[in-house]
Coordinates of C-alpha atoms in Angstrom, one line a residue:
X1 CA -56.8 33.6 -148.7
X2 CA -53.2 33.9 -147.1
X3 CA -54.3 37.1 -145.6
X4 CA -57.4 35.6 -143.9
X5 CA -55.3 32.7 -142.6
X6 CA -52.7 35.0 -141.0
X7 CA -55.5 37.0 -139.4
X8 CA -57.0 34.0 -137.8
X9 CA -53.6 33.0 -136.4
X10 CA -53.0 36.4 -134.8
X11 CA -56.5 36.3 -133.2
X12 CA -55.9 32.9 -131.8
X13 CA -52.6 33.9 -130.3
X14 CA -54.2 36.9 -128.7
X15 CA -56.8 34.7 -127.2
X16 CA -54.1 32.3 -125.8
X17 CA -52.2 35.2 -124.2
X18 CA -55.4 36.6 -122.7
X19 CA -56.1 33.2 -121.1
X20 CA -52.6 32.9 -119.6
X21 CA -52.9 36.4 -118.1
X22 CA -56.2 35.7 -116.5
X23 CA -55.9 35.0 -112.7
X24 CA -58.4 32.7 -111.1
X25 CA -59.6 34.2 -107.9
X26 CA -62.1 32.9 -105.3
X27 CA -65.3 34.5 -104.4
X28 CA -64.6 38.0 -103.2
X29 CA -66.2 38.9 -99.8
X30 CA -66.8 42.5 -98.7
X31 CA -64.6 44.0 -96.1
X32 CA -65.7 43.0 -92.6
X33 CA -67.7 45.8 -91.0
X34 CA -67.0 46.7 -87.3
X35 CA -69.2 44.9 -84.9
X36 CA -72.4 46.7 -84.1
X37 CA -74.8 46.5 -81.1
X38 CA -78.4 45.5 -81.3
X39 CA -79.7 47.5 -78.4
X40 CA -81.7 50.7 -78.5
X41 CA -80.6 54.2 -77.3
X42 CA -82.5 57.4 -77.0
X43 CA -82.2 60.2 -79.5
X44 CA -79.5 62.7 -78.5
X45 CA -80.8 65.9 -77.1
X46 CA -79.2 69.3 -77.6
X47 CA -77.1 70.6 -74.7
X48 CA -75.4 73.9 -73.9
X49 CA -72.0 74.4 -75.1
X50 CA -69.2 74.9 -72.5
X51 CA -67.2 78.1 -72.7
X52 CA -63.9 76.6 -71.5
X53 CA -63.8 73.5 -73.8
X54 CA -66.3 74.2 -76.6
X55 CA -68.1 70.9 -76.0
X56 CA -71.5 70.0 -74.8
X57 CA -71.6 70.1 -71.1
X58 CA -74.2 69.6 -68.4
X59 CA -74.3 69.4 -64.7
X60 CA -77.3 68.0 -62.8
X61 CA -77.5 68.1 -58.9
X62 CA -80.1 66.4 -56.8
X63 CA -82.2 68.1 -54.2
X64 CA -80.6 68.3 -50.8
X65 CA -81.6 65.5 -48.5
X66 CA -80.1 65.3 -44.9
X67 CA -80.7 61.5 -44.6
X68 CA -78.9 60.7 -47.8
X69 CA -75.2 60.8 -48.8
X70 CA -74.4 63.0 -51.8
X71 CA -72.4 61.3 -54.6
X72 CA -71.0 63.3 -57.6
X73 CA -70.3 61.3 -60.9
X74 CA -67.9 62.9 -63.4
X75 CA -67.6 61.5 -66.9
X76 CA -68.2 61.6 -70.6
X77 CA -71.1 60.7 -72.9
X78 CA -71.8 57.4 -71.1
X79 CA -73.6 59.5 -68.5
X80 CA -75.9 61.3 -71.0
X81 CA -78.9 58.9 -70.5
X82 CA -78.7 59.5 -66.7
X83 CA -78.6 63.3 -67.1
X84 CA -81.5 63.4 -69.6
X85 CA -83.5 61.1 -67.3
X86 CA -83.9 58.2 -69.6
X87 CA -82.1 55.9 -67.0
X88 CA -82.8 56.3 -63.3
X89 CA -80.4 55.7 -60.5
X90 CA -81.4 53.1 -58.0
X91 CA -83.3 54.4 -54.9
X92 CA -81.7 54.1 -51.5
X93 CA -79.6 56.0 -49.0
X94 CA -77.7 57.7 -51.7
X95 CA -78.4 60.8 -53.9
X96 CA -76.4 61.3 -57.1
X97 CA -75.3 64.3 -59.0
X98 CA -73.9 64.0 -62.6
X99 CA -71.5 66.1 -64.6
X100 CA -71.1 64.9 -68.2
X101 CA -69.1 66.3 -71.1
X102 CA -69.7 64.1 -74.2
X103 CA -66.7 63.5 -76.5
X104 CA -64.2 65.0 -73.9
X105 CA -60.8 63.5 -73.3
X106 CA -59.0 63.5 -69.9
X107 CA -57.4 66.9 -70.4
X108 CA -60.8 68.5 -71.3
X109 CA -62.5 66.9 -68.3
X110 CA -59.8 68.3 -66.1
X111 CA -60.6 71.8 -67.4
X112 CA -64.3 71.3 -66.7
X113 CA -63.6 70.1 -63.1
X114 CA -61.6 73.2 -62.4
X115 CA -64.4 75.5 -63.6
X116 CA -67.4 73.5 -62.3
X117 CA -69.6 75.2 -59.8
X118 CA -70.8 72.7 -57.2
X119 CA -72.7 74.4 -54.3
X120 CA -72.1 71.7 -51.7
X121 CA -69.3 69.3 -51.0
X122 CA -70.1 65.8 -52.1
X123 CA -69.4 62.9 -49.6
X124 CA -67.6 61.0 -52.4
X125 CA -66.7 61.7 -56.1
X126 CA -66.9 58.9 -58.6
X127 CA -64.5 59.5 -61.6
X128 CA -65.5 57.5 -64.7
X129 CA -62.3 56.5 -66.6
X130 CA -62.0 58.5 -69.9
X131 CA -62.9 56.2 -72.7
X132 CA -62.4 58.9 -75.4
X133 CA -58.7 58.7 -74.8
X134 CA -58.8 55.3 -76.6
X135 CA -58.9 57.2 -79.9
X136 CA -57.6 60.6 -78.8
X137 CA -54.3 59.4 -77.3
X138 CA -51.6 57.7 -79.4
X139 CA -50.2 55.4 -76.7
X140 CA -51.5 54.2 -73.3
X141 CA -48.6 56.0 -71.6
X142 CA -49.8 59.3 -73.1
X143 CA -53.3 58.6 -71.9
X144 CA -51.9 57.7 -68.5
X145 CA -50.2 61.1 -68.1
X146 CA -53.4 62.9 -68.9
X147 CA -55.4 60.7 -66.6
X148 CA -53.0 61.4 -63.8
X149 CA -53.3 65.2 -64.2
X150 CA -57.1 64.8 -64.3
X151 CA -57.1 62.7 -61.1
X152 CA -55.0 65.3 -59.3
X153 CA -57.4 68.1 -60.3
X154 CA -60.4 66.1 -58.9
X155 CA -58.6 65.3 -55.7
X156 CA -57.5 69.0 -55.2
X157 CA -61.2 70.0 -55.0
X158 CA -62.7 67.0 -53.3
X159 CA -60.8 64.6 -51.0
X160 CA -62.9 61.5 -51.2
X161 CA -62.4 60.0 -54.8
X162 CA -62.7 56.6 -56.4
X163 CA -62.4 55.6 -60.1
X164 CA -64.8 53.3 -62.0
X165 CA -63.6 51.6 -65.2
X166 CA -64.9 52.7 -68.6
X167 CA -67.4 50.4 -70.3
X168 CA -65.8 48.4 -73.2
X169 CA -66.4 49.2 -76.8
X170 CA -67.2 46.9 -79.8
X171 CA -65.4 49.1 -82.4
X172 CA -61.9 48.8 -80.8
X173 CA -59.8 45.6 -80.3
X174 CA -60.1 44.2 -76.8
X175 CA -56.4 43.9 -76.3
X176 CA -55.9 47.7 -77.0
X177 CA -58.6 48.5 -74.5
X178 CA -57.0 46.2 -71.9
X179 CA -53.7 48.1 -72.3
X180 CA -55.4 51.5 -71.6
X181 CA -57.4 50.0 -68.8
X182 CA -54.3 48.6 -67.1
X183 CA -52.6 52.0 -67.5
X184 CA -55.4 53.9 -65.8
X185 CA -55.5 51.3 -63.0
X186 CA -51.7 51.7 -62.5
X187 CA -52.0 55.5 -62.3
X188 CA -54.9 55.3 -59.8
X189 CA -52.9 52.9 -57.6
X190 CA -49.8 55.3 -57.5
X191 CA -52.2 58.1 -56.4
X192 CA -53.7 56.0 -53.7
X193 CA -57.2 55.9 -55.3
X194 CA -59.3 52.8 -55.5
X195 CA -60.1 51.6 -59.0
X196 CA -63.1 49.3 -59.7
X197 CA -63.0 47.1 -62.8
X198 CA -66.2 46.5 -64.7
X199 CA -65.1 45.0 -68.0
X200 CA -66.1 41.4 -67.1
X201 CA -69.7 42.6 -66.5
X202 CA -70.1 43.4 -70.2
X203 CA -69.4 40.3 -72.3
X204 CA -68.7 41.2 -75.9
X205 CA -70.8 38.5 -77.4
X206 CA -74.0 40.0 -75.8
X207 CA -74.4 42.7 -78.5
X208 CA -77.7 43.9 -76.9
X209 CA -75.8 45.7 -74.3
X210 CA -74.6 48.3 -76.8
X211 CA -76.5 50.6 -79.3
X212 CA -76.0 50.4 -83.0
X213 CA -72.9 52.5 -83.0
X214 CA -71.0 49.9 -80.9
X215 CA -69.7 52.6 -78.5
X216 CA -72.5 53.6 -76.2
X217 CA -74.5 51.3 -74.1
X218 CA -78.2 50.6 -74.7
X219 CA -80.7 52.3 -72.4
X220 CA -82.3 49.2 -71.1
X221 CA -79.6 46.4 -70.9
X222 CA -76.3 48.2 -70.9
X223 CA -77.1 51.2 -68.8
X224 CA -79.1 49.2 -66.4
X225 CA -75.9 47.3 -65.5
X226 CA -73.8 50.5 -65.4
X227 CA -76.1 52.3 -62.9
X228 CA -76.1 49.2 -60.6
X229 CA -72.2 49.2 -60.6
X230 CA -72.1 52.9 -59.9
X231 CA -74.4 52.6 -57.0
X232 CA -72.6 49.5 -55.5
X233 CA -69.2 51.2 -55.8
X234 CA -70.4 54.4 -54.2
X235 CA -72.1 52.5 -51.4
X236 CA -68.9 50.4 -50.7
X237 CA -66.8 53.6 -50.6
X238 CA -69.1 55.3 -48.1
X239 CA -69.1 52.4 -45.7
X240 CA -67.0 52.9 -42.6
X241 CA -63.7 50.9 -42.6
X242 CA -63.8 47.8 -40.5
X243 CA -62.2 48.2 -37.0
X244 CA -58.7 47.1 -36.7
X245 CA -58.2 44.1 -34.5
X246 CA -56.8 45.0 -31.1
X247 CA -53.4 43.7 -30.4
X248 CA -52.6 42.9 -26.8
X249 CA -49.5 44.8 -25.7
X250 CA -46.4 42.7 -25.4
X251 CA -44.8 42.3 -22.1
X252 CA -41.7 44.5 -22.0
X253 CA -38.6 42.4 -22.1
X254 CA -35.4 43.4 -20.3
X255 CA -33.1 45.3 -22.6
X256 CA -30.5 43.1 -24.2
X257 CA -27.0 44.1 -25.0
X258 CA -26.2 44.2 -28.7
X259 CA -22.7 42.9 -28.0
X260 CA -22.5 39.1 -28.1
X261 CA -19.6 37.7 -26.0
X262 CA -17.2 35.4 -27.9
X263 CA -15.6 32.4 -26.2
X264 CA -11.9 32.0 -27.0
X265 CA -10.1 28.7 -26.1
X266 CA -6.4 29.0 -25.5
X267 CA -4.0 26.1 -25.1
X268 CA -4.0 22.5 -26.4
X269 CA -7.3 21.0 -27.3
X270 CA -7.7 17.5 -25.9
X271 CA -9.1 15.2 -28.6
X272 CA -11.0 12.3 -27.2
X273 CA -9.4 9.0 -27.8
X274 CA -10.9 7.0 -30.6
X275 CA -12.4 3.8 -29.3
X276 CA -10.9 0.4 -30.3
X277 CA -12.9 -0.9 -33.3
X278 CA -12.2 -4.5 -32.2
X279 CA -13.9 -4.2 -28.8
X280 CA -17.6 -4.9 -28.1
X281 CA -19.9 -1.9 -27.9
X282 CA -23.4 -1.4 -26.5
X283 CA -25.4 0.9 -28.7
X284 CA -28.3 2.8 -26.9
X285 CA -30.5 5.6 -27.6
X286 CA -28.1 8.3 -28.9
X287 CA -25.2 6.9 -27.0
X288 CA -22.4 4.4 -27.4
X289 CA -20.6 2.8 -24.5
X290 CA -17.4 0.8 -24.7
X291 CA -17.4 -2.5 -22.7
X292 CA -14.3 -4.6 -21.9
X293 CA -15.9 -6.6 -19.2
X294 CA -16.0 -10.5 -19.1
X295 CA -18.5 -13.0 -18.1
X296 CA -20.2 -10.9 -15.5
X297 CA -21.6 -8.6 -18.3
X298 CA -22.7 -11.5 -20.5
X299 CA -26.4 -11.7 -20.9
X300 CA -26.5 -15.3 -22.1
X301 CA -27.1 -17.7 -19.1
X302 CA -24.4 -20.5 -18.6
X303 CA -25.7 -24.0 -19.0
X304 CA -23.8 -26.5 -16.6
X305 CA -25.4 -29.6 -18.2
X306 CA -24.0 -28.9 -21.7
X307 CA -21.6 -31.9 -21.5
X308 CA -22.6 -35.4 -20.4
X309 CA -21.1 -37.2 -17.4
X310 CA -19.2 -39.6 -19.5
X311 CA -17.6 -36.7 -21.5
X312 CA -16.8 -35.0 -18.3
X313 CA -15.1 -38.2 -16.9
X314 CA -13.0 -38.6 -20.1
X315 CA -11.9 -34.9 -19.9
X316 CA -11.0 -35.3 -16.2
X317 CA -9.0 -38.4 -17.1
X318 CA -7.0 -36.6 -19.7
X319 CA -6.7 -33.2 -17.8
X320 CA -7.2 -33.8 -14.1
X321 CA -9.3 -31.2 -12.4
X322 CA -7.3 -31.1 -9.2
X323 CA -4.4 -29.4 -11.0
X324 CA -4.1 -25.7 -10.6
X325 CA -5.4 -23.5 -13.4
X326 CA -2.9 -21.5 -15.4
X327 CA -2.4 -18.0 -14.3
X328 CA -2.7 -16.5 -17.8
X329 CA -6.4 -16.0 -18.7
X330 CA -5.6 -14.8 -22.3
X331 CA -7.1 -17.0 -25.0
X332 CA -4.2 -18.7 -26.9
X333 CA -4.0 -17.9 -30.5
X334 CA -4.2 -21.0 -32.5
X335 CA -2.0 -21.0 -35.6
X336 CA -2.6 -23.6 -38.3
X337 CA 0.3 -25.3 -39.8
X338 CA 0.5 -26.6 -43.2
X339 CA -0.4 -30.3 -43.5
X340 CA 2.5 -31.0 -45.9
X341 CA 5.1 -29.8 -43.3
X342 CA 3.5 -31.9 -40.4
X343 CA 3.7 -35.1 -42.5
X344 CA 7.3 -34.4 -43.6
X345 CA 8.2 -33.9 -39.9
X346 CA 6.6 -37.2 -38.9
X347 CA 8.2 -39.1 -41.8
X348 CA 11.7 -37.8 -41.0
X349 CA 11.4 -38.7 -37.3
X350 CA 10.3 -42.3 -38.2
X351 CA 13.3 -42.6 -40.5
X352 CA 15.7 -41.5 -37.6
X353 CA 14.1 -44.1 -35.3
X354 CA 14.5 -46.9 -37.8
X355 CA 18.1 -46.1 -38.4
X356 CA 18.8 -46.1 -34.7
X357 CA 17.1 -49.5 -34.4
X358 CA 19.2 -51.0 -37.3
X359 CA 22.4 -49.7 -35.7
X360 CA 21.6 -51.3 -32.4
X361 CA 20.8 -54.7 -34.1
X362 CA 24.2 -54.6 -35.9
X363 CA 26.0 -54.0 -32.6
X364 CA 24.2 -56.9 -30.9
X365 CA 25.1 -59.3 -33.7
X366 CA 28.7 -58.3 -33.5
X367 CA 28.9 -58.6 -29.7
X368 CA 27.3 -62.0 -29.2
X369 CA 27.9 -65.4 -31.0
X370 CA 25.3 -67.0 -33.0
X371 CA 24.6 -69.8 -30.5
X372 CA 23.9 -67.5 -27.8
X373 CA 21.5 -65.7 -30.0
X374 CA 19.6 -69.0 -30.7
X375 CA 19.3 -70.0 -27.1
X376 CA 18.0 -66.6 -26.2
X377 CA 15.4 -66.6 -28.9
X378 CA 12.6 -68.4 -26.9
X379 CA 13.0 -66.2 -24.0
X380 CA 12.9 -63.1 -26.2
X381 CA 10.0 -64.4 -28.2
X382 CA 8.0 -64.2 -25.1
X383 CA 8.6 -60.5 -25.0
X384 CA 7.9 -60.1 -28.7
X385 CA 4.1 -59.6 -28.5
X386 CA 4.5 -56.6 -26.3
X387 CA 7.2 -55.3 -28.4
X388 CA 5.3 -56.0 -31.6
X389 CA 2.6 -53.7 -30.4
X390 CA 5.0 -50.9 -30.0
X391 CA 6.8 -51.6 -33.2
X392 CA 5.1 -48.7 -34.8
X393 CA 4.7 -46.3 -32.0
X394 CA 3.5 -42.8 -32.1
X395 CA 5.8 -39.9 -32.5
X396 CA 6.3 -39.3 -28.8
X397 CA 6.8 -43.0 -27.9
X398 CA 9.2 -43.7 -30.8
X399 CA 11.5 -40.9 -29.6
X400 CA 11.6 -42.2 -26.0
X401 CA 12.1 -45.9 -26.6
X402 CA 15.7 -47.1 -26.4
X403 CA 17.4 -49.0 -29.0
X404 CA 17.9 -52.2 -26.8
X405 CA 14.1 -52.6 -26.4
X406 CA 13.6 -52.8 -30.2
X407 CA 16.5 -55.2 -30.9
X408 CA 14.8 -58.5 -29.9
X409 CA 11.8 -57.9 -32.4
X410 CA 14.2 -57.1 -35.2
X411 CA 16.3 -60.2 -34.5
X412 CA 13.2 -62.4 -34.6
X413 CA 12.3 -61.1 -38.0
X414 CA 15.9 -61.8 -39.2
X415 CA 15.9 -65.4 -38.2

């Protein structure tokens, strides 16, 4: 019994350890297969082997036609369907010869061009960019070097050359193909050869444009687009260049000396006087004129009826108009005095006048007896009203009045 119990415990521990080591994984998907085309391509025919490269090679030349321009196309296996006759070139004013070397890279195509036997000189040569360098070259720069040598070999045999871009592939990333495509375009531009891009004509989502291998174009859809592009590019290259616009000759101008005279000013420089900021100025269009004139330059008309006749009579009474005008025409500057100082001056002058009046009264009382003063009171009272009016004179009249004139009024108040 104890033995069976320990056995069960060990088996249970083994099961628990096995459950812990188990890793729960999601559903496993098979590795993504490269994208394949859905188009149809003809069966590959057997071609002769080239003695210089060891690859299949074939050259097809059209019958000579005097009314058609001869175009030679050099490329790789993308041209196999045209050479075998499964795809026809468009009819027109052009006749096409094709030299194809399937699976060849740029260096091998250069060798085939050197050893090619072409009985007549083509009007223009179309070089199909080597797409096999996408897998044969390690970097785009390496492929560019090979393509440059290949292009030089073609140009050494035939002067008129242009390059057509390679059709894209479904089995290679689009970014990588774009790097090689840009490198080929850069090499062609440095050599002065025109490069035609065609990648946008083959959208990658249209899989019917490629065969099942994803590399070659289908005979109907894909190759149909390629032959149209080949014909259009060749026709454009054979068109005469547009005439240059005639430029009318310019009138010959008199020769001008390259030495420019320099003006040097010696002596004192007279600085214009700065205008007085307190004077009136007239501002015009882009000018400023100082004016110091008087009434003759005033634009406001004078109004002689501004004051009424009564006001003018009162002013003439105060300041008679028959008096001569002062010679000075400057406007007097009015200075305001503090009101406190003015009142103090008036009060002090009044006190001086009152003291003088009191002193005169005392002298009169001392000089005359009392009876004489009483007898003279009626006579002096008669004069009192007029004196009473001037008892509080203005500042000017108080200073001018003598003390004897004020004495009777003061006496009357005393008595």
